[in-house]
Short mmCIF file of C-alpha atoms and ligand atoms in Angstrom, two decimals:
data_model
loop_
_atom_site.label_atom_id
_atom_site.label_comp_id
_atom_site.label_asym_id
_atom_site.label_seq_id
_atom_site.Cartn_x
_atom_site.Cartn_y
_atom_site.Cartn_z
CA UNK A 1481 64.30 90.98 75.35
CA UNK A 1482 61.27 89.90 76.78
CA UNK A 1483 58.28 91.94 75.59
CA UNK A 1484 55.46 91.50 78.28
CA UNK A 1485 55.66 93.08 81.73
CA UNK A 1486 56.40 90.95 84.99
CA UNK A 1487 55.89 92.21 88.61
CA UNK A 1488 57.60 90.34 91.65
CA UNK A 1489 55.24 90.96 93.90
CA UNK A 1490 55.44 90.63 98.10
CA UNK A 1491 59.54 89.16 98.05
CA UNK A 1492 60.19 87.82 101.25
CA UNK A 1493 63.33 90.59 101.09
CA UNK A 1494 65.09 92.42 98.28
CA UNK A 1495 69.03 92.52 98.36
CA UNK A 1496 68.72 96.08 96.02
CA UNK A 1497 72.52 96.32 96.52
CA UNK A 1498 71.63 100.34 95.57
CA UNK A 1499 73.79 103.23 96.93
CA UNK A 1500 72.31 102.79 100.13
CA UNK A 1501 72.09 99.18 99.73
CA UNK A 1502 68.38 99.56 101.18
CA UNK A 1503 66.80 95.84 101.60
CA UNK A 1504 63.19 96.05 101.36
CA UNK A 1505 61.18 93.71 103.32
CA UNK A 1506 58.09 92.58 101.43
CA UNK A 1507 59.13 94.53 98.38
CA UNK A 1508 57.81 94.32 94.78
CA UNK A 1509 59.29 94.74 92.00
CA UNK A 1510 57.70 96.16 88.58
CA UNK A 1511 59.95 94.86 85.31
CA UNK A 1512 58.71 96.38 81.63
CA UNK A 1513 60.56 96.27 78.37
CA UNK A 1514 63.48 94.65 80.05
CA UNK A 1515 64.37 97.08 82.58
CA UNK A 1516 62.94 97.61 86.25
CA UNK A 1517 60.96 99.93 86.39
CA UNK A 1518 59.96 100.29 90.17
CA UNK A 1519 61.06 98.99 93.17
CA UNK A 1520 59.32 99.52 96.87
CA UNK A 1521 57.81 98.20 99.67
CA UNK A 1522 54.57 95.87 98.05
CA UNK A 1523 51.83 98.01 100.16
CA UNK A 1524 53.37 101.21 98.06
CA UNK A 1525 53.01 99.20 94.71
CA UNK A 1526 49.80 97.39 94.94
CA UNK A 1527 47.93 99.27 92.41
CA UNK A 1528 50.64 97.98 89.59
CA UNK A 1529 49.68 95.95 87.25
CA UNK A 1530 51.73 93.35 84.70
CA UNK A 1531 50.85 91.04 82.50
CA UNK A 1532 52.50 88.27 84.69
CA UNK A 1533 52.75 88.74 88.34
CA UNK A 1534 55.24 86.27 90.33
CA UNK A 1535 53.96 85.81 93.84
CA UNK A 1536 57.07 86.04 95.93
CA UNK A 1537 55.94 85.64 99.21
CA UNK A 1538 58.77 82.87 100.23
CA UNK A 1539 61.53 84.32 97.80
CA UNK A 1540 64.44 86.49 97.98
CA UNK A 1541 65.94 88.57 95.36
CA UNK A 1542 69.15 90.08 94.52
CA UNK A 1543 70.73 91.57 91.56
CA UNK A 1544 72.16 88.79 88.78
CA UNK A 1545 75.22 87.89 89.35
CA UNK A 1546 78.47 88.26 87.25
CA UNK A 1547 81.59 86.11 86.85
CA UNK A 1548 84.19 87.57 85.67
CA UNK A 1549 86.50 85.20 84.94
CA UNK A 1550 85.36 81.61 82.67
CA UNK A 1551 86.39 79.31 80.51
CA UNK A 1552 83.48 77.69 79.42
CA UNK A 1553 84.84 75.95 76.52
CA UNK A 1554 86.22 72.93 76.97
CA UNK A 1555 86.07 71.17 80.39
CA UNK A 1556 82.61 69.79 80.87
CA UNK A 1557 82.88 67.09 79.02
CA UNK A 1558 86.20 65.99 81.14
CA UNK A 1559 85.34 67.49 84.35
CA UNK A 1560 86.70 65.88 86.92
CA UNK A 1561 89.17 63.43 85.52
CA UNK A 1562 92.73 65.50 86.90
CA UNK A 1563 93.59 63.54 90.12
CA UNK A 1564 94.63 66.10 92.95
CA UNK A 1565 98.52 65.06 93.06
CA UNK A 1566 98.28 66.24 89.86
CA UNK A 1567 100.66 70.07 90.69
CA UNK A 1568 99.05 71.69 87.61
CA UNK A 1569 96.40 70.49 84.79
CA UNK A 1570 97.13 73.19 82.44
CA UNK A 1571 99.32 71.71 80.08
CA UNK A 1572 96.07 69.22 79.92
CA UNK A 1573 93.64 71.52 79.60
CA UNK A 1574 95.10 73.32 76.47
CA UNK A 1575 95.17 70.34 74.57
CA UNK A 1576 92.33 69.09 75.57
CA UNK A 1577 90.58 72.86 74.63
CA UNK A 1578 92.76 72.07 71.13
CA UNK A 1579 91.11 68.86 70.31
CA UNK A 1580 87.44 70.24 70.83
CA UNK A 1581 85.46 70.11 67.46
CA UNK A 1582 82.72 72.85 66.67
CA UNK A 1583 80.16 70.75 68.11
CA UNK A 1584 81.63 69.10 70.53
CA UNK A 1585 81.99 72.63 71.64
CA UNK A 1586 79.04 73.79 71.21
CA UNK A 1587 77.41 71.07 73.96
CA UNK A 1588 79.76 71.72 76.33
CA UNK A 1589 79.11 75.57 76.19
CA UNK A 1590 75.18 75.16 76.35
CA UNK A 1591 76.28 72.21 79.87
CA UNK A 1592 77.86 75.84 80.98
CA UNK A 1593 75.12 78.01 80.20
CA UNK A 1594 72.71 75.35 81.87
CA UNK A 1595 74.85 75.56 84.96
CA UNK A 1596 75.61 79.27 85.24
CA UNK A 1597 72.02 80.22 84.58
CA UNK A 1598 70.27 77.69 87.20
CA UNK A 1599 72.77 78.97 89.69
CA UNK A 1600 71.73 82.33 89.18
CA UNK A 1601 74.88 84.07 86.66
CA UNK A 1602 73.21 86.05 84.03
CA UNK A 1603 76.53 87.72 82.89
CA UNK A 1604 79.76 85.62 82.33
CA UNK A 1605 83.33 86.39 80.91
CA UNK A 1606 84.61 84.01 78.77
CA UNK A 1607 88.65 84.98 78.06
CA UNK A 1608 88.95 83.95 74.92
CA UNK A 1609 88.79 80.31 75.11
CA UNK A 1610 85.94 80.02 72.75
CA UNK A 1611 87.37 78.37 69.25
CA UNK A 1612 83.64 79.07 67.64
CA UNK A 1613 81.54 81.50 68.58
CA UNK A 1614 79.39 81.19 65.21
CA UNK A 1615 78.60 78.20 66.82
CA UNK A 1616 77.78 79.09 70.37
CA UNK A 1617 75.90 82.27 69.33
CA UNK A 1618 73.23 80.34 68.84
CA UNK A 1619 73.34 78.62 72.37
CA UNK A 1620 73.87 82.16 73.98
CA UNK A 1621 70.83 83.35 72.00
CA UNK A 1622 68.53 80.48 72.82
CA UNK A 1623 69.60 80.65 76.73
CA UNK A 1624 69.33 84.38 77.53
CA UNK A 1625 72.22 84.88 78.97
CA UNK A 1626 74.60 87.80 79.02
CA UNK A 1627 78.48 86.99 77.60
CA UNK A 1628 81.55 88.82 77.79
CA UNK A 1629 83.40 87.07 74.53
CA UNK A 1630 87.28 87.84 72.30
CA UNK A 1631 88.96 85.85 70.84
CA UNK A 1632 92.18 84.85 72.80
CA UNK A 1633 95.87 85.66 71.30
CA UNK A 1634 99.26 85.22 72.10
CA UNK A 1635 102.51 86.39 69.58
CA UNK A 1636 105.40 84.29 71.67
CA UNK A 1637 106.26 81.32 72.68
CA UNK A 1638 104.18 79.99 75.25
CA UNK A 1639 104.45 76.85 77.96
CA UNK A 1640 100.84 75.80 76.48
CA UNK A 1641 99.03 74.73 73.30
CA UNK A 1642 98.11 78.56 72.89
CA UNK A 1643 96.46 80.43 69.82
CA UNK A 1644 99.98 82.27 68.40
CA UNK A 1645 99.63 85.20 65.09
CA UNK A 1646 102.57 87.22 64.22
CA UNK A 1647 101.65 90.89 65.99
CA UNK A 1648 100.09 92.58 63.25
CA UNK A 1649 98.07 89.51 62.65
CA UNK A 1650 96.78 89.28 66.43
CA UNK A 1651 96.16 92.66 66.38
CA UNK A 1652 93.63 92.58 62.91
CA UNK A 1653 92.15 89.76 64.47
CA UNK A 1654 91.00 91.31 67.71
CA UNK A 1655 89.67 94.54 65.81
CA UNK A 1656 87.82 92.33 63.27
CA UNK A 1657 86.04 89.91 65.99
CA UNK A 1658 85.32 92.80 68.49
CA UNK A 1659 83.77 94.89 65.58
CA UNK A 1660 82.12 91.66 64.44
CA UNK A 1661 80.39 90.54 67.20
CA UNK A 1662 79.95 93.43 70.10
CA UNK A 1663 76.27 94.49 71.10
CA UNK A 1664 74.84 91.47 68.97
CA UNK A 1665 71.60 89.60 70.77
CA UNK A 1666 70.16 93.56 71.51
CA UNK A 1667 73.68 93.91 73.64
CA UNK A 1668 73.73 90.75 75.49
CA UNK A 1669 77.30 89.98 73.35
CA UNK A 1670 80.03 92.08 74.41
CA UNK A 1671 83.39 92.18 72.98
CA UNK A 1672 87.06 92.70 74.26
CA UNK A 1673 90.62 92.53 73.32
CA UNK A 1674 91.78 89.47 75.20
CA UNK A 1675 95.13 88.91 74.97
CA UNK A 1676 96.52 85.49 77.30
CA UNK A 1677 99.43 87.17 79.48
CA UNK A 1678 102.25 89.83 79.55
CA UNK A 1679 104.43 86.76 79.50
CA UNK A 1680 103.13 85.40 76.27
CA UNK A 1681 102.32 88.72 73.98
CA UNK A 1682 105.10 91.32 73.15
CA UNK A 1683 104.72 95.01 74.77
CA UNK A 1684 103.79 96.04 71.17
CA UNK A 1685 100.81 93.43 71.14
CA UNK A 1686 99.44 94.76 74.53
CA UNK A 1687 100.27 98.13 73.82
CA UNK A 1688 98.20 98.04 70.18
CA UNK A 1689 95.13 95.71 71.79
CA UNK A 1690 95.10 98.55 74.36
CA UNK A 1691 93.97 100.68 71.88
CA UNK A 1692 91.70 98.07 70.05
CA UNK A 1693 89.70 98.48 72.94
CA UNK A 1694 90.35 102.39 73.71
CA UNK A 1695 89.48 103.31 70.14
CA UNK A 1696 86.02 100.70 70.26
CA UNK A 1697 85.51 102.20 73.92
CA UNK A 1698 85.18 98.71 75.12
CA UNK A 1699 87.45 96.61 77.33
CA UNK A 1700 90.81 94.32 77.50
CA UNK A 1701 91.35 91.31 80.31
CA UNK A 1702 94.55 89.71 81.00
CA UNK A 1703 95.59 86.76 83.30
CA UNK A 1704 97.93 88.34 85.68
CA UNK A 1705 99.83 87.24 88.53
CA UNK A 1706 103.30 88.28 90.16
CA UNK A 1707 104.79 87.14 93.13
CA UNK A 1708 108.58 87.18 93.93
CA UNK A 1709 110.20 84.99 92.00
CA UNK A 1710 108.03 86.94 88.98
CA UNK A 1711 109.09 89.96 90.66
CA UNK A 1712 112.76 89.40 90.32
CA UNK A 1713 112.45 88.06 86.48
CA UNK A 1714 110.92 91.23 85.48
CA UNK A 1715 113.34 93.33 87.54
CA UNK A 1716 116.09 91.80 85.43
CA UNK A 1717 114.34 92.13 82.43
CA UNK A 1718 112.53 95.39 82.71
CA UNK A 1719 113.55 97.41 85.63
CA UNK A 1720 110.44 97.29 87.17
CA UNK A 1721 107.10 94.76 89.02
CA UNK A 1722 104.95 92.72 86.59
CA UNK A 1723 102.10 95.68 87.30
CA UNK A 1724 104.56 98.45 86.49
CA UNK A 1725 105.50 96.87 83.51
CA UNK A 1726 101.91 97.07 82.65
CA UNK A 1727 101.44 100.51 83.47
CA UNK A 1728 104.70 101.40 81.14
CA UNK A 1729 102.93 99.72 78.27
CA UNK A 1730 99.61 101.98 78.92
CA UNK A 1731 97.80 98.23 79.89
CA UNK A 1732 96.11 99.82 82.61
CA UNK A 1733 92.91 101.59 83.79
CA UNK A 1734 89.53 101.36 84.03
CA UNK A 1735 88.92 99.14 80.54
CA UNK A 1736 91.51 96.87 81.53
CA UNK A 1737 90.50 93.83 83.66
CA UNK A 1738 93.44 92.11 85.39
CA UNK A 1739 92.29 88.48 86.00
CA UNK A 1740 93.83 86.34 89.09
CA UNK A 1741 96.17 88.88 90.24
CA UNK A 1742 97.69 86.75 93.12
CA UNK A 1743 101.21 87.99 94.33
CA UNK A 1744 101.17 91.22 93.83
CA UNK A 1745 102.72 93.67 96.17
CA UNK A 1746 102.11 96.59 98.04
CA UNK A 1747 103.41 99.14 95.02
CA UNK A 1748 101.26 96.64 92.45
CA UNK A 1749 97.86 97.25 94.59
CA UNK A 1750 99.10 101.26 94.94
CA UNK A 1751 99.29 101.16 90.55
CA UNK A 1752 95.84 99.08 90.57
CA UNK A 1753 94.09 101.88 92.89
CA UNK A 1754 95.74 104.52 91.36
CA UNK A 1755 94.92 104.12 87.68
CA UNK A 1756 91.22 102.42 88.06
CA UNK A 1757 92.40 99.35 86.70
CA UNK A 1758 90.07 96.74 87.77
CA UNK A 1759 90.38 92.96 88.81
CA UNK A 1760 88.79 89.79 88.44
CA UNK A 1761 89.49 87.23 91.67
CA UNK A 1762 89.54 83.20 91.69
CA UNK A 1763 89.02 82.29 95.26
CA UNK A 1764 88.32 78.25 94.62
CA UNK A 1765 90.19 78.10 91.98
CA UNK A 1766 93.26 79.74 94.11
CA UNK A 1767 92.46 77.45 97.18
CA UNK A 1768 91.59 74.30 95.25
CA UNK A 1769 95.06 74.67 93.41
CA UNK A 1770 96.79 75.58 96.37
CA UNK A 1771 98.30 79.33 95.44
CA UNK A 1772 98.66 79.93 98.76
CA UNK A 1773 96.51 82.61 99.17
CA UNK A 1774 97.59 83.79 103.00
CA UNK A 1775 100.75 84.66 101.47
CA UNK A 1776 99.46 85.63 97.83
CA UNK A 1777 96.13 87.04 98.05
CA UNK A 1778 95.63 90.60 98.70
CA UNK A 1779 91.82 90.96 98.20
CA UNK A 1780 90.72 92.92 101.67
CA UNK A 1781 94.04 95.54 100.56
CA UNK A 1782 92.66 95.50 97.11
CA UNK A 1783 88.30 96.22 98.36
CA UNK A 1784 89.82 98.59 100.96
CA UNK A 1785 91.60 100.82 98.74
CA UNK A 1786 88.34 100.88 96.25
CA UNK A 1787 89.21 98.89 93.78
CA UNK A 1788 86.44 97.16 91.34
CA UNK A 1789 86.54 94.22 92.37
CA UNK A 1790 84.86 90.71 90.16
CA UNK A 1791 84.57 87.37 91.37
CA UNK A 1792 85.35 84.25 88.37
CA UNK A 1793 84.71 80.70 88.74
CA UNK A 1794 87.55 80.53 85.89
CA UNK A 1795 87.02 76.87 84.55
CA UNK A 1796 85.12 73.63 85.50
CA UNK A 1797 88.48 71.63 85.44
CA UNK A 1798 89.97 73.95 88.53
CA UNK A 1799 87.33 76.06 90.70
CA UNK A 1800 84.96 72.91 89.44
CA UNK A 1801 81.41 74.07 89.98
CA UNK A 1802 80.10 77.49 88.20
CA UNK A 1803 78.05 78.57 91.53
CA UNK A 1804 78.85 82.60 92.42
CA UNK A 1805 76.90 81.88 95.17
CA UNK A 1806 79.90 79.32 96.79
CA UNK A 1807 82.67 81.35 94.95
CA UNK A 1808 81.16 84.52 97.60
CA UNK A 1809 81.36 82.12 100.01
CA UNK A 1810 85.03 80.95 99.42
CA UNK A 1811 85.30 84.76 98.73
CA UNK A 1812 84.01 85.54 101.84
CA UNK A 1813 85.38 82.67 104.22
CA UNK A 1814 89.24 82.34 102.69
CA UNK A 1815 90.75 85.47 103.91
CA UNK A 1816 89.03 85.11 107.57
CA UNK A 1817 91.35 82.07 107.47
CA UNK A 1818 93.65 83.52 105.16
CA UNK A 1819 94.80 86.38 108.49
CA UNK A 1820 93.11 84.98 111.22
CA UNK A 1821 91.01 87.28 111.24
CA UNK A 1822 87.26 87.26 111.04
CA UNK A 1823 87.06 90.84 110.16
CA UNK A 1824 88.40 90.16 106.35
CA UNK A 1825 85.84 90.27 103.52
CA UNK A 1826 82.29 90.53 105.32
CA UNK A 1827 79.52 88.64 103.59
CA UNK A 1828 78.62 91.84 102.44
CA UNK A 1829 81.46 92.58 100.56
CA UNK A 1830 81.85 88.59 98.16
CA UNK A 1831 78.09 89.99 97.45
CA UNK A 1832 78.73 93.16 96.28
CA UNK A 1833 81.53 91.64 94.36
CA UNK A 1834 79.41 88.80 92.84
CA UNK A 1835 77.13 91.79 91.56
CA UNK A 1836 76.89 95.50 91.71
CA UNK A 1837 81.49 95.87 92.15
CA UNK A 1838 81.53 92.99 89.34
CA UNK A 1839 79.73 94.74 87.23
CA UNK A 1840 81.24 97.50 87.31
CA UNK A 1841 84.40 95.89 87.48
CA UNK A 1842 83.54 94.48 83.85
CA UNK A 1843 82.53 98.12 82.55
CA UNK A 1844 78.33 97.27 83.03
CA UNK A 1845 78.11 99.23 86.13
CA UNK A 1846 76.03 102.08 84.58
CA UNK A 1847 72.93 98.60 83.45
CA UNK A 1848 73.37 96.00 85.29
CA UNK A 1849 75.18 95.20 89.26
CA UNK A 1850 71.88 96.66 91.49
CA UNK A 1851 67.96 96.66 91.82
CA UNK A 1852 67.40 100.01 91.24
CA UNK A 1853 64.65 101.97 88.82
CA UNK A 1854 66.54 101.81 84.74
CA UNK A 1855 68.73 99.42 85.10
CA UNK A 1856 68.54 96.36 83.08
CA UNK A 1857 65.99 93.84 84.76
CA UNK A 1858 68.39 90.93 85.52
CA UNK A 1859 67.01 89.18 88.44
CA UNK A 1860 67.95 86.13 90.73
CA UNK A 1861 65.14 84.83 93.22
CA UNK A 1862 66.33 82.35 96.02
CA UNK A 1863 63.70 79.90 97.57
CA UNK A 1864 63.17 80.41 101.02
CA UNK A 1865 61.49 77.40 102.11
CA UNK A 1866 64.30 75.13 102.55
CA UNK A 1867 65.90 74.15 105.27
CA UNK A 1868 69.23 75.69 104.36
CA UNK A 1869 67.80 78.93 104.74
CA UNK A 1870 66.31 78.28 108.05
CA UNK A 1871 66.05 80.58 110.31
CA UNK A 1872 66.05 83.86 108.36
CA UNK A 1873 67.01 86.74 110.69
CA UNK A 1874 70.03 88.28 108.67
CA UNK A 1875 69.40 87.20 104.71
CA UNK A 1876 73.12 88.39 103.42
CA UNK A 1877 74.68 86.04 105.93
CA UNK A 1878 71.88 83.43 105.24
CA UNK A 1879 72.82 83.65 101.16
CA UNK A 1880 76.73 83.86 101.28
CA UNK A 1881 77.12 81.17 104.64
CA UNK A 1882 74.21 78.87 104.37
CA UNK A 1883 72.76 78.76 100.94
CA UNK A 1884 74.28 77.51 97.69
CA UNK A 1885 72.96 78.26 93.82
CA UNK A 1886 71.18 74.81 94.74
CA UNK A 1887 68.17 77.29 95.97
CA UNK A 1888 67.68 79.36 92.63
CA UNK A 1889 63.93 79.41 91.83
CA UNK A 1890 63.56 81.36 88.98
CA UNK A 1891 66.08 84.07 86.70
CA UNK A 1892 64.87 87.15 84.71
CA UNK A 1893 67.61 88.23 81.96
CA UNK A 1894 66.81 91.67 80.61
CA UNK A 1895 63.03 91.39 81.40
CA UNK A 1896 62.98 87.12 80.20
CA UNK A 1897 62.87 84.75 82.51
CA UNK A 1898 65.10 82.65 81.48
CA UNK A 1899 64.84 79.76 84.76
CA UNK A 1900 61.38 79.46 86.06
CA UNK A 1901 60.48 77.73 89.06
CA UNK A 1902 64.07 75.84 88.48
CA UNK A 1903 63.26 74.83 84.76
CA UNK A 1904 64.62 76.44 82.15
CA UNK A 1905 63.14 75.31 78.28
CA UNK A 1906 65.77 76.01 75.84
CA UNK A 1907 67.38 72.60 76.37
CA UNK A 1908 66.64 69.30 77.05
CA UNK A 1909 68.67 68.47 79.77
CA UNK A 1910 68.85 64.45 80.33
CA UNK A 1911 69.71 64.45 76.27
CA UNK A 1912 72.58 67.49 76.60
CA UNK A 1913 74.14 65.53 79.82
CA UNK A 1914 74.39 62.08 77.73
CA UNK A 1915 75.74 63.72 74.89
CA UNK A 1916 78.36 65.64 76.86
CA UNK A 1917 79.46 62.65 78.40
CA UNK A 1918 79.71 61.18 75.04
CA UNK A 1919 82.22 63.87 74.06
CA UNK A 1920 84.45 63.39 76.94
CA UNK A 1921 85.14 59.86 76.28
CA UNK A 1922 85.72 60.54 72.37
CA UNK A 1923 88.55 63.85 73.80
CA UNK A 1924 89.78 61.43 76.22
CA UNK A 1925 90.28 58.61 73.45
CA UNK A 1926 91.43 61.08 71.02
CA UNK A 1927 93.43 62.55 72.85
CA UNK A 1928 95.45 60.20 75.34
CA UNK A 1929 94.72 62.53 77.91
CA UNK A 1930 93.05 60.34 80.58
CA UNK A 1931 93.66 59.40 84.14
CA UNK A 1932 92.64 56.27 86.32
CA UNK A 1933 88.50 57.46 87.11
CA UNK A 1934 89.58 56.87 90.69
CA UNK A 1935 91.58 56.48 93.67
CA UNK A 1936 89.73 53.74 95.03
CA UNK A 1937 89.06 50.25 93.26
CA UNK A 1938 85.83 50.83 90.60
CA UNK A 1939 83.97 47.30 90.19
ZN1 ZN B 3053 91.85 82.11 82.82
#
């Protein structure tokens, strides 16, 4: 946490995304000991005083945003390389995730942090793909940013390279790492239970990293999907949807984040509203891999019956690029599409999801999601002056349909700015790039997992 005072002074607008989700129109904003302190109109505050004042005259601020769903792992260094006939990469992307040494890892995660950061994420959730977070603590720490970490576990067989412990064994594990490392960096680490799937951990293995997290009042997340041909597997085998099946186990409410959740039907959104269990939602990733989200995505059912609602980039091998500010925009765009319908998901609605409904989505409601006086000061601030943004008349529309994390000037994380005037300092960023790309041709060699580098001829 930072220690000095900073004051944002004359914005251009300020998204506060509070209960009334006022926008203030030349607005400053006061930040001290890592929290904001005031917010108002600039005339109201101009007596204030900090010990650095940013003059925000052509900027526009909104709340940090959070993705809820990332694997930051692995894929930078071999972004890219799946051709698009490819039907799915995952097989791929596990071993490729298996290969990665400690530093190898290590650069890739700080290429992520780079990214997330200069596009304006201060909070991220990583589901357990992290093989050493000794290692990346440090690149956390040095960056500022905000992580959601576990440590990812499986007890049955699984289609992938998965991590796989007898039940009692996955079970110590996720008790020891979430007492090991959550609230670390003055609570920018937090720790869940993370198990991979229903369809890869037994009911007793969900049922007992349920109450890992109950018992450390923190959180679990799950990739979940159903669909019908899901639908009529777990009939057979359980009586009952892949959701139900969930809610028999006790695997659901408002500490349990359900990640994806494409297919599900109208009795699986009735079980999400009706115990608080909240969602995390892929919207490149699902039309980039073609999930077919007219048929399988039920977002608008899901926002209109109240549900908490996050937005993931999930991984840089399938959504691609880490920028929440395109992932509101496929949020925001897909389902107008999707139904024909240009009613679905207003640009309002992929921005509260990005921030104030993510966060509380991931459990941080109470610190972080809004501009408002005590919460934590995470703060994006969009340049203005480009043509992108040009002409301003209606700035949610502006951010979510013209602009791109391409216009992030500067990022506060609790009280630190942490990108400044589109710099950050805690790596040097021509040396990280070179050594990434170092790393994915050693994986690529390593590994035999390598396709032609394009479609067309390369001379
Ligand atoms: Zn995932």
């Amino acid at each position: 946490m930072a220690g000095g005072s900073v004051k944002i002074d004359h914005a251009r607008y300020i998204l506060t995304l509070d209960g009334d989700r006022r926008i203030i129109r030349d607005g400053s904003i006061l930040v001290e000991g890592g929290r904001i302190r005031q917010v108002g109109k600039a005339a109201e505050m101009a007596a204030t005083r900090a010990d650095r004042v940013i003059d925000a005259r052509r900027l526009l601020v909104t709340p940090g945003f959070m993705n809820g769903h990332m694997h930051i792992s692995y894929a930078h260094p071999v972004r890219g390389i799946f051709p698009d006939e490819l039907a799915s990469p995952l097989n791929h992307v596990f071993n490729l995730q298996a290969a990665m040494t400690e530093e190898e890892e290590y650069h890739a995660t700080l290429l992520g942090l780079v990214e997330l950061l200069k596009s304006g994420t201060v909070c991220f959730v990583d589901p357990g793909s992290t093989k050493f977070p000794d290692a990346c603590l440090q690149a956390y720490e040095d960056s500022g940013i905000r992580v959601v970490t576990g440590e990812c576990v499986t007890d049955r067989e699984a289609p992938f390279t998965l991590p796989r412990h007898a039940t009692a064994e996955a079970v110590a594990r996720t008790a020891a790492f979430v007492d090991k490392w959550h609230g670390r960096l003055d609570g920018r680490v937090v720790a869940w239970a993370m198990p991979f799937s229903p369809e890869t951990c037994s009911a007793e293995l969900l049922r007992e990293l349920k109450r890992v997290a109950d018992e450390r009042r923190t959180t679990l997340t799950l990739h979940h999907g159903s669909g019908a041909q899901a639908r009529k597997e777990y009939q057979a085998r359980h009586g009952m949807r892949p959701t139900e099946y969930l809610e028999s186990l006790g695997v659901v409410g408002p500490n349990v984040l359900l990640a994806h959740v494409l297919g599900i039907d109208e009795a699986e959104i009735d079980c999400i509203a009706r115990t608080r269990t909240a969602v995390t939602m892929c919207p490149v990733t699902a039309a980039k891999g073609g999930r077919g989200v007219p048929e399988h995505g039920r977002m608008p059912e899901l926002y209109a019956k109240g549900v908490k609602i996050a937005l993931g980039a999930d991984s840089p091998n399938n959504c691609n690029h880490l920028d929440m500010v395109r992932v509101m925009n496929m949020a925001a765009i897909q389902y107008k599409d999707a139904r024909q319908d240009t009613r679905q998901i207003p640009a309002e609605a992929a921005l509260e999801m990005a921030t104030r409904l993510g966060a509380e989505a991931l459990g941080l409601g109470d610190a972080l999601g809004s501009i408002e006086p005590g919460k934590k000061a995470d703060l994006v601030l969009f340049d203005t002056e480009r043509p992108e943004w040009q002409a301003l008349w209606n700035p949610v529309n502006n951010l979510v349909y013209n602009a791109d994390g391409r216009s992030v000037h500067t990022v506060i994380v609790d009280g630190r700015v942490v990108v400044d005037a589109y710099r950050q300092s805690f790596v040097d960023e021509p040396k990280l790039f070179a050594t990434v790309q170092e790393i994915g041709e050693r994986l690529q060699a390593r590994t035999g997992i390598t396709f032609p580098r394009s479609r067309w001829p390369m001379i």
